Coordinates of C-alpha atoms and ligand atoms in Angstrom, one line a residue:
M1 CA 3.9 -22.6 -48.8
K2 CA 1.6 -21.3 -51.6
W3 CA -1.1 -23.3 -53.2
E4 CA -2.3 -21.1 -56.1
N5 CA 0.6 -21.7 -58.4
A6 CA 1.1 -25.4 -57.8
P7 CA 0.7 -27.4 -61.1
P8 CA -2.0 -30.0 -61.1
V9 CA -0.7 -33.5 -60.4
S10 CA -3.8 -35.4 -61.5
D11 CA -7.1 -34.6 -63.2
F12 CA -9.2 -35.3 -60.1
L13 CA -9.8 -31.6 -59.7
D14 CA -11.2 -31.3 -63.2
I15 CA -13.4 -34.3 -62.7
D16 CA -14.6 -32.9 -59.4
K17 CA -15.4 -29.6 -61.0
R18 CA -17.4 -31.3 -63.7
H19 CA -19.3 -33.7 -61.6
I20 CA -19.4 -33.0 -57.9
W21 CA -21.8 -30.8 -55.9
H22 CA -20.1 -30.0 -52.6
P23 CA -21.9 -29.3 -49.3
F24 CA -22.5 -25.8 -48.1
T25 CA -20.8 -24.5 -51.2
Q26 CA -21.7 -21.7 -53.7
H27 CA -20.0 -23.3 -56.7
A28 CA -20.2 -20.1 -58.8
T29 CA -17.8 -18.2 -56.5
E30 CA -16.0 -20.8 -54.3
R31 CA -12.2 -21.3 -54.7
D32 CA -11.2 -24.7 -56.1
P33 CA -11.1 -27.5 -53.5
I34 CA -7.8 -28.9 -52.6
V35 CA -7.3 -32.6 -53.6
I36 CA -6.2 -34.4 -50.4
A37 CA -4.3 -37.6 -51.2
R38 CA -3.6 -38.8 -47.7
A39 CA -3.7 -37.8 -44.0
K40 CA -1.8 -38.7 -40.9
A41 CA -2.4 -37.6 -37.3
A42 CA -3.1 -33.8 -37.3
S43 CA -2.1 -33.3 -40.9
L44 CA -3.6 -33.5 -44.4
F45 CA -1.4 -33.9 -47.5
D46 CA -2.2 -32.8 -51.0
E47 CA -1.1 -34.8 -54.1
E48 CA 2.3 -33.1 -54.0
G49 CA 2.9 -33.7 -50.4
H50 CA 2.2 -30.2 -49.1
E51 CA 1.0 -30.4 -45.5
I52 CA -2.1 -28.7 -44.1
L53 CA -2.6 -28.9 -40.3
D54 CA -6.2 -30.0 -39.8
L55 CA -7.0 -27.5 -37.0
I56 CA -10.7 -28.1 -37.1
S57 CA -10.4 -32.0 -37.1
S58 CA -12.2 -32.2 -40.5
W59 CA -15.5 -30.8 -39.3
W60 CA -14.8 -31.7 -35.7
T61 CA -14.8 -35.5 -36.3
C62 CA -11.3 -37.0 -36.2
I63 CA -10.6 -36.6 -32.5
H64 CA -7.6 -39.0 -32.3
G65 CA -6.1 -37.7 -35.6
H66 CA -6.2 -39.2 -39.0
A67 CA -5.3 -42.8 -39.9
H68 CA -4.7 -43.8 -36.3
P69 CA -3.1 -47.3 -36.6
A70 CA -5.5 -48.9 -34.1
I71 CA -8.5 -47.5 -35.9
V72 CA -7.1 -48.7 -39.3
E73 CA -6.5 -52.2 -37.9
T74 CA -10.0 -52.3 -36.4
I75 CA -11.6 -51.5 -39.7
A76 CA -9.6 -54.1 -41.6
A77 CA -10.3 -56.8 -39.0
Q78 CA -14.0 -56.1 -38.8
A79 CA -14.3 -55.9 -42.6
A80 CA -12.9 -59.4 -42.9
T81 CA -15.4 -60.7 -40.3
L82 CA -18.7 -59.0 -40.9
E83 CA -19.0 -55.8 -42.9
H84 CA -22.8 -55.3 -42.6
V85 CA -26.0 -57.0 -41.7
M86 CA -29.5 -55.4 -41.6
F87 CA -30.4 -54.4 -38.0
A88 CA -34.0 -55.4 -37.6
G89 CA -34.3 -59.0 -36.5
F90 CA -30.5 -59.3 -36.3
T91 CA -27.8 -58.0 -34.0
H92 CA -24.0 -58.4 -33.8
P93 CA -21.1 -58.3 -31.4
P94 CA -19.7 -54.8 -32.3
A95 CA -23.2 -53.2 -31.8
A96 CA -23.7 -55.0 -28.5
K97 CA -20.3 -54.2 -27.2
L98 CA -20.5 -50.6 -28.2
A99 CA -24.0 -50.1 -26.6
K100 CA -22.6 -51.6 -23.4
A101 CA -19.5 -49.5 -23.4
L102 CA -21.4 -46.3 -24.2
T103 CA -24.1 -46.8 -21.6
D104 CA -21.3 -47.5 -19.1
V105 CA -19.7 -44.2 -19.6
L106 CA -22.8 -42.1 -20.1
P107 CA -24.3 -40.7 -16.8
G108 CA -27.4 -41.9 -15.1
D109 CA -29.8 -44.3 -16.7
L110 CA -29.1 -43.3 -20.3
N111 CA -29.3 -47.0 -21.2
R112 CA -31.0 -47.4 -24.6
V113 CA -29.0 -46.8 -27.7
F114 CA -30.7 -46.2 -31.1
F115 CA -28.3 -46.1 -34.0
S116 CA -28.4 -43.9 -37.1
D117 CA -26.0 -42.4 -39.6
N118 CA -25.0 -38.8 -38.8
G119 CA -25.6 -35.9 -36.5
S120 CA -28.7 -34.8 -38.3
T121 CA -30.4 -38.2 -38.1
A122 CA -29.4 -38.5 -34.4
V123 CA -31.3 -35.3 -33.7
E124 CA -34.2 -36.3 -36.1
V125 CA -34.6 -39.5 -34.1
A126 CA -34.5 -37.6 -30.8
A127 CA -37.3 -35.3 -32.0
K128 CA -39.5 -38.1 -33.4
L129 CA -38.9 -40.1 -30.2
A130 CA -39.9 -37.1 -28.0
Y131 CA -43.0 -36.5 -30.0
Q132 CA -44.1 -40.2 -29.9
Y133 CA -43.1 -40.6 -26.2
H134 CA -45.9 -38.2 -25.2
R135 CA -48.4 -39.7 -27.6
N136 CA -47.6 -43.2 -26.3
K137 CA -48.3 -41.9 -22.8
G138 CA -51.7 -40.4 -24.0
D139 CA -50.7 -36.7 -24.3
T140 CA -51.4 -35.8 -27.9
A141 CA -51.1 -32.1 -27.4
R142 CA -47.3 -32.0 -27.4
S143 CA -46.2 -31.6 -31.0
E144 CA -43.9 -28.5 -30.7
F145 CA -40.3 -27.9 -29.6
I146 CA -38.3 -25.3 -27.9
A147 CA -34.7 -24.7 -29.1
F148 CA -32.1 -21.9 -29.0
E149 CA -31.3 -18.8 -31.0
G150 CA -28.0 -19.6 -32.7
G151 CA -28.5 -23.4 -32.3
Y152 CA -27.5 -25.8 -35.1
H153 CA -28.7 -29.4 -35.1
G154 CA -28.1 -30.5 -38.7
D155 CA -29.9 -30.1 -42.0
T156 CA -32.6 -32.7 -42.4
L157 CA -36.1 -31.2 -42.1
G158 CA -36.6 -31.8 -38.4
A159 CA -33.0 -31.0 -37.4
M160 CA -33.2 -27.9 -39.6
S161 CA -36.4 -26.8 -37.8
L162 CA -34.7 -27.1 -34.4
G163 CA -31.9 -25.0 -35.8
R164 CA -34.3 -22.3 -37.2
G165 CA -32.9 -19.9 -34.6
S166 CA -29.5 -20.0 -36.4
S167 CA -30.8 -18.3 -39.6
F168 CA -28.9 -20.9 -41.7
F169 CA -32.2 -22.2 -43.1
T170 CA -34.5 -19.2 -43.4
L171 CA -35.3 -20.1 -47.0
F172 CA -36.8 -23.4 -45.8
E173 CA -39.2 -22.0 -43.2
G174 CA -42.2 -23.2 -45.1
L175 CA -41.1 -26.8 -44.6
M176 CA -40.4 -26.6 -40.9
C177 CA -42.2 -28.0 -37.9
R178 CA -43.2 -25.8 -35.0
V179 CA -40.2 -24.7 -33.0
H180 CA -40.0 -21.8 -30.6
P181 CA -36.4 -20.3 -30.4
V182 CA -35.4 -18.8 -27.1
P183 CA -32.4 -16.7 -26.3
Y184 CA -29.1 -18.4 -25.4
A185 CA -26.6 -16.9 -22.8
P186 CA -23.1 -16.9 -24.4
T187 CA -20.1 -16.1 -22.4
W188 CA -16.3 -15.6 -22.7
D189 CA -13.2 -14.7 -20.7
G190 CA -13.6 -11.4 -18.8
D191 CA -17.4 -11.3 -19.5
N192 CA -18.9 -9.4 -16.5
A193 CA -22.5 -9.2 -17.7
I194 CA -23.1 -12.9 -17.8
E195 CA -25.4 -13.1 -14.8
Q196 CA -27.7 -10.5 -16.2
R197 CA -27.7 -12.2 -19.7
E198 CA -28.5 -15.5 -18.1
Q199 CA -31.4 -14.1 -16.0
D200 CA -32.8 -12.4 -19.1
A201 CA -32.5 -15.6 -21.2
L202 CA -34.2 -17.7 -18.4
K203 CA -36.9 -15.1 -18.1
A204 CA -37.6 -15.4 -21.8
L205 CA -37.6 -19.2 -21.5
D206 CA -40.2 -18.9 -18.7
A207 CA -42.4 -16.8 -20.9
T208 CA -42.1 -19.2 -23.8
L209 CA -42.9 -22.2 -21.5
E210 CA -45.8 -20.3 -20.1
A211 CA -47.2 -19.7 -23.6
H212 CA -46.3 -22.9 -25.3
G213 CA -45.0 -25.4 -22.7
S214 CA -48.1 -27.5 -22.6
K215 CA -47.8 -28.1 -26.4
A216 CA -44.1 -28.7 -26.4
A217 CA -42.6 -32.3 -26.6
A218 CA -39.0 -31.4 -25.8
L219 CA -36.4 -28.7 -25.4
V220 CA -33.3 -29.2 -27.4
I221 CA -29.9 -27.7 -26.7
E222 CA -26.2 -28.0 -27.5
P223 CA -24.9 -28.2 -24.0
L224 CA -22.0 -25.8 -23.0
M225 CA -21.1 -25.0 -26.6
Q226 CA -23.2 -23.9 -29.6
G227 CA -21.1 -25.0 -32.5
A228 CA -22.0 -23.8 -35.9
G229 CA -23.7 -20.8 -34.3
G230 CA -20.2 -19.5 -33.5
I231 CA -18.5 -21.7 -30.9
R232 CA -20.5 -19.9 -28.2
F233 CA -19.9 -21.2 -24.7
C234 CA -22.5 -21.1 -21.9
R235 CA -22.1 -21.8 -18.2
P236 CA -23.2 -25.0 -16.5
E237 CA -25.4 -22.9 -14.2
F238 CA -27.4 -21.6 -17.2
L239 CA -27.8 -25.2 -18.6
R240 CA -29.0 -26.4 -15.2
G241 CA -31.6 -23.5 -15.1
V242 CA -32.8 -24.4 -18.6
A243 CA -33.1 -28.1 -17.9
Q244 CA -34.9 -27.6 -14.7
R245 CA -37.5 -25.3 -16.2
A246 CA -38.1 -27.6 -19.2
R247 CA -38.6 -30.6 -16.9
D248 CA -40.9 -28.7 -14.6
A249 CA -43.1 -27.9 -17.7
G250 CA -43.2 -31.6 -18.6
L251 CA -40.9 -31.5 -21.6
L252 CA -38.2 -34.0 -22.4
V253 CA -34.7 -32.5 -22.3
I254 CA -32.6 -33.4 -25.4
F255 CA -28.9 -32.7 -25.3
D256 CA -27.3 -32.5 -28.8
E257 CA -23.8 -33.6 -28.0
V258 CA -22.9 -34.2 -31.7
A259 CA -20.1 -31.7 -31.4
T260 CA -19.4 -31.6 -27.7
G261 CA -19.3 -35.3 -27.1
F262 CA -16.1 -37.3 -26.7
G263 CA -13.8 -34.9 -25.0
R264 CA -14.3 -31.6 -26.8
T265 CA -15.2 -29.7 -23.7
G266 CA -12.5 -31.4 -21.6
A267 CA -14.9 -34.0 -20.1
L268 CA -16.0 -37.1 -22.0
F269 CA -19.5 -35.5 -22.3
A270 CA -20.7 -31.9 -21.7
C271 CA -23.6 -33.3 -19.6
E272 CA -21.0 -34.9 -17.3
K273 CA -19.2 -31.6 -16.9
A274 CA -22.5 -29.8 -16.2
K275 CA -23.6 -32.6 -13.8
L276 CA -26.8 -33.2 -15.6
V277 CA -28.5 -36.2 -17.1
P278 CA -30.7 -35.4 -20.1
D279 CA -33.6 -37.6 -21.1
V280 CA -32.1 -38.1 -24.5
I281 CA -28.5 -37.5 -25.8
C282 CA -27.4 -37.3 -29.5
L283 CA -23.8 -38.3 -30.4
S284 CA -21.9 -38.5 -33.6
K285 CA -18.7 -36.9 -35.1
G286 CA -16.2 -38.0 -32.5
L287 CA -18.2 -41.2 -31.9
T288 CA -16.4 -42.9 -34.8
A289 CA -13.2 -40.7 -34.5
G290 CA -14.0 -39.3 -38.0
A291 CA -13.3 -42.6 -39.7
L292 CA -16.9 -43.7 -40.6
P293 CA -20.3 -42.1 -40.5
M294 CA -22.5 -43.2 -37.6
S295 CA -24.5 -41.6 -34.7
V296 CA -26.5 -42.7 -31.7
T297 CA -29.5 -41.3 -29.9
V298 CA -29.4 -42.6 -26.3
A299 CA -32.6 -42.5 -24.1
R300 CA -33.2 -43.0 -20.4
D301 CA -35.0 -46.2 -19.3
D302 CA -38.4 -44.6 -18.7
V303 CA -38.4 -43.0 -22.2
Y304 CA -37.7 -46.4 -23.8
D305 CA -40.4 -48.0 -21.6
A306 CA -43.1 -45.7 -23.0
F307 CA -42.6 -47.5 -26.4
L308 CA -43.4 -51.0 -25.1
S309 CA -46.8 -52.4 -25.6
D310 CA -48.5 -55.3 -27.4
T311 CA -48.9 -53.3 -30.6
F312 CA -46.5 -52.1 -33.2
D313 CA -48.2 -48.7 -33.1
T314 CA -46.2 -47.6 -30.1
A315 CA -42.9 -48.8 -31.5
L316 CA -40.4 -46.3 -33.0
A317 CA -40.9 -46.5 -36.7
H318 CA -37.5 -45.4 -37.8
G319 CA -34.4 -47.1 -39.2
H320 CA -31.9 -46.9 -42.1
S321 CA -30.2 -49.3 -44.4
F322 CA -26.9 -48.9 -42.6
T323 CA -28.2 -48.7 -39.0
A324 CA -25.5 -49.9 -36.6
N325 CA -23.1 -50.8 -39.4
P326 CA -20.6 -53.2 -37.8
L327 CA -17.5 -51.5 -39.2
A328 CA -18.6 -48.2 -37.7
C329 CA -19.6 -49.8 -34.4
A330 CA -16.2 -51.5 -34.1
V331 CA -14.4 -48.2 -34.8
A332 CA -16.5 -46.4 -32.2
L333 CA -15.7 -49.1 -29.6
K334 CA -12.0 -48.8 -30.4
S335 CA -12.1 -45.0 -30.3
L336 CA -13.7 -45.1 -26.8
A337 CA -11.0 -47.6 -25.7
L338 CA -8.3 -45.2 -26.9
F339 CA -9.5 -42.6 -24.3
D340 CA -8.2 -45.0 -21.6
E341 CA -5.3 -46.5 -23.5
E342 CA -3.8 -43.1 -24.5
N343 CA -5.0 -41.1 -21.5
T344 CA -6.7 -38.8 -24.1
L345 CA -8.5 -36.5 -21.6
A346 CA -5.2 -35.6 -20.0
R347 CA -4.0 -34.5 -23.5
V348 CA -7.2 -32.4 -23.9
A349 CA -6.4 -30.8 -20.6
A350 CA -2.9 -30.0 -21.8
I351 CA -4.3 -28.5 -25.0
E352 CA -6.7 -26.4 -22.9
A353 CA -3.8 -25.1 -20.9
R354 CA -2.0 -24.0 -24.1
H355 CA -5.2 -22.4 -25.4
R356 CA -5.6 -20.4 -22.2
E357 CA -2.2 -18.8 -22.7
Q358 CA -3.4 -17.8 -26.2
V359 CA -6.6 -16.3 -24.7
G360 CA -4.3 -14.0 -22.7
L361 CA -2.4 -13.0 -25.8
L362 CA -5.6 -12.6 -27.9
K363 CA -7.0 -10.2 -25.3
Q364 CA -4.2 -7.8 -26.3
H365 CA -4.8 -8.1 -30.1
P366 CA -6.8 -5.2 -31.6
R367 CA -8.6 -7.4 -34.0
A368 CA -9.7 -10.2 -31.6
E369 CA -12.8 -9.9 -29.4
R370 CA -14.3 -12.2 -26.8
P371 CA -11.4 -14.8 -26.7
R372 CA -12.4 -18.0 -25.0
A373 CA -11.2 -21.5 -24.5
M374 CA -12.8 -24.7 -23.3
G375 CA -11.3 -28.2 -23.6
S376 CA -9.7 -28.5 -27.1
M377 CA -11.6 -25.4 -28.4
L378 CA -10.2 -21.9 -28.8
A379 CA -12.3 -19.1 -30.3
F380 CA -12.7 -15.4 -30.8
E381 CA -14.5 -12.9 -33.0
I382 CA -12.8 -10.7 -35.5
A383 CA -13.3 -7.2 -34.1
G384 CA -15.4 -5.0 -36.4
S385 CA -16.6 -7.9 -38.5
E386 CA -20.3 -8.6 -38.6
G387 CA -22.3 -11.2 -40.4
H388 CA -23.3 -14.8 -40.5
Y389 CA -21.5 -18.0 -41.8
K390 CA -19.8 -16.4 -44.8
T391 CA -18.2 -12.9 -44.2
A392 CA -15.6 -11.1 -46.3
D393 CA -13.1 -11.1 -43.5
G394 CA -13.8 -14.7 -42.6
E395 CA -13.4 -15.8 -46.2
R396 CA -10.2 -13.8 -46.6
L397 CA -8.8 -15.4 -43.5
R398 CA -9.8 -18.9 -44.5
D399 CA -7.9 -18.5 -47.8
W400 CA -4.9 -17.0 -46.1
Y401 CA -4.8 -19.9 -43.6
L402 CA -5.1 -22.5 -46.3
N403 CA -2.5 -20.8 -48.4
N404 CA -0.2 -21.1 -45.4
G405 CA -0.9 -24.8 -44.6
L406 CA -3.6 -24.3 -41.9
N407 CA -7.1 -25.7 -42.2
I408 CA -8.9 -23.0 -40.1
R409 CA -12.4 -22.2 -41.4
P410 CA -14.0 -19.2 -39.7
L411 CA -17.7 -19.3 -39.0
G412 CA -18.6 -15.8 -40.1
P413 CA -16.7 -13.5 -37.8
T414 CA -15.8 -16.3 -35.4
V415 CA -12.3 -17.7 -35.8
Y416 CA -11.6 -21.0 -33.9
L417 CA -9.4 -24.0 -33.5
M418 CA -10.7 -27.4 -32.7
P419 CA -7.7 -29.7 -33.4
P420 CA -7.4 -33.4 -33.1
Y421 CA -6.3 -34.4 -29.6
C422 CA -3.1 -35.9 -30.9
I423 CA -1.8 -32.5 -32.0
T424 CA 1.8 -32.0 -30.8
D425 CA 3.0 -29.0 -28.8
D426 CA 5.1 -27.9 -31.8
E427 CA 2.1 -28.1 -34.1
L428 CA 0.1 -26.0 -31.7
T429 CA 2.9 -23.5 -31.6
R430 CA 2.8 -23.4 -35.4
A431 CA -1.0 -23.1 -35.3
Y432 CA -1.0 -20.1 -32.9
A433 CA 1.7 -18.3 -34.8
G434 CA -0.3 -18.7 -38.1
L435 CA -3.5 -17.8 -36.4
I436 CA -2.1 -14.4 -35.4
E437 CA -0.1 -13.8 -38.6
G438 CA -3.3 -14.3 -40.6
L439 CA -5.3 -12.0 -38.3
D440 CA -2.6 -9.3 -38.8
T441 CA -3.2 -9.3 -42.5
L442 CA -6.7 -8.0 -42.1
Ligands
LIG501 C1 -24.4 -29.8 -32.6 C2 -24.6 -30.4 -33.9 N1 -25.7 -31.2 -34.1 C3 -25.9 -31.8 -35.3 C4 -25.0 -31.6 -36.4 C5 -25.3 -32.3 -37.7 O1 -24.4 -33.3 -37.9 P1 -24.2 -33.9 -39.3 O2 -23.5 -32.8 -40.1 O3 -23.3 -35.1 -39.1 O4 -25.5 -34.3 -39.9 C6 -23.9 -30.8 -36.2 C7 -23.0 -30.6 -37.3 O5 -22.1 -29.8 -37.3 C8 -23.7 -30.2 -34.9 O6 -22.6 -29.4 -34.7

């Protein structure tokens, strides 16, 4: 299936090219976007009906697949009842039910849900909250943060600062708040140097805490999997070592589960898989199954308690026009219910088993390095390919995959699959065959 020679069906592309500024896009060199007319389950369809398998769940969001009938019905029913109401001084059933459902499935006493609109704002809220938490408790020295090399937390100013170790945002360093990046300890199948790498990383964390710990409000980490930094997995042992050290130094521990939340790692949350309860957790993407934008920042009881007093000064001065939008809350509630109704985590386990077979095959491939799988994620690096975010090999592969009906978008040298959990066995077989065929063209 070739896209280049397909005649235009409408003039949407022309209008797009005249008027739209796309995210993370160099418009001077980027190929034309594909006009998507509809989507169903794991597939996107262009205006002529050509199918593209959405193997990265549209930026990791649509966990149950596109246009799931239960989600569609939920949106329609909620829209007919209450589409929106401001969220200061008012509340509504979808928000209350969702907050209850989320705090029931989250571990420990993560009981206080603050709503915002996307992954970046969830992290922004977490950072502000951590900073103010210490001030409210009388410690005004803690205004810095510790985060990880290769970490990505979004692109608002605070979130970007926490992701400064990823080199996505070097240009904006002048605008950033104070963040100390520390080494991460990535691992993969057959990695026999992981223990040493973890020890070195923990030693570096100790040194950073020694130097800056008394000035730091929180440590922020993507637990078990760094996403945009290259689908880099770490072991629960490493995460536990990190969390313990941060807590001992008086920092809050923030888990950014914007990407890992809602089943990606095989458990509902990565913190659950690692048997840890962070002080604050950030969730988005899968929260609303990719249907509507929303996020939550959930805090433990004692964090929330530090904001209570008889003056507004200790309250969290943050909020958005669309905070806790009822449509998005209703969708999130339905999406969570689908995990039980459709036994979704069993499906993720089945995907992981299929991915593991591929890891075995990829180990034999001369152009694949460090193959790895966790939950619904399969990843490897292109051997001999260096660079960050956009690389020549990665871009060539992305075009090849798109031209062959597969939405696979390498992150620099890292090629990965993160399909919707509804993907069928036949579709997975097609995805793996295409993955290798594309790699063979390099
Ligand atoms: C771990 C993590 N945190 C935060 C974000 C930012 O989310 P958003 O793009 O919705 O602002 C992302 C986005 O990819 C992410 O992967």
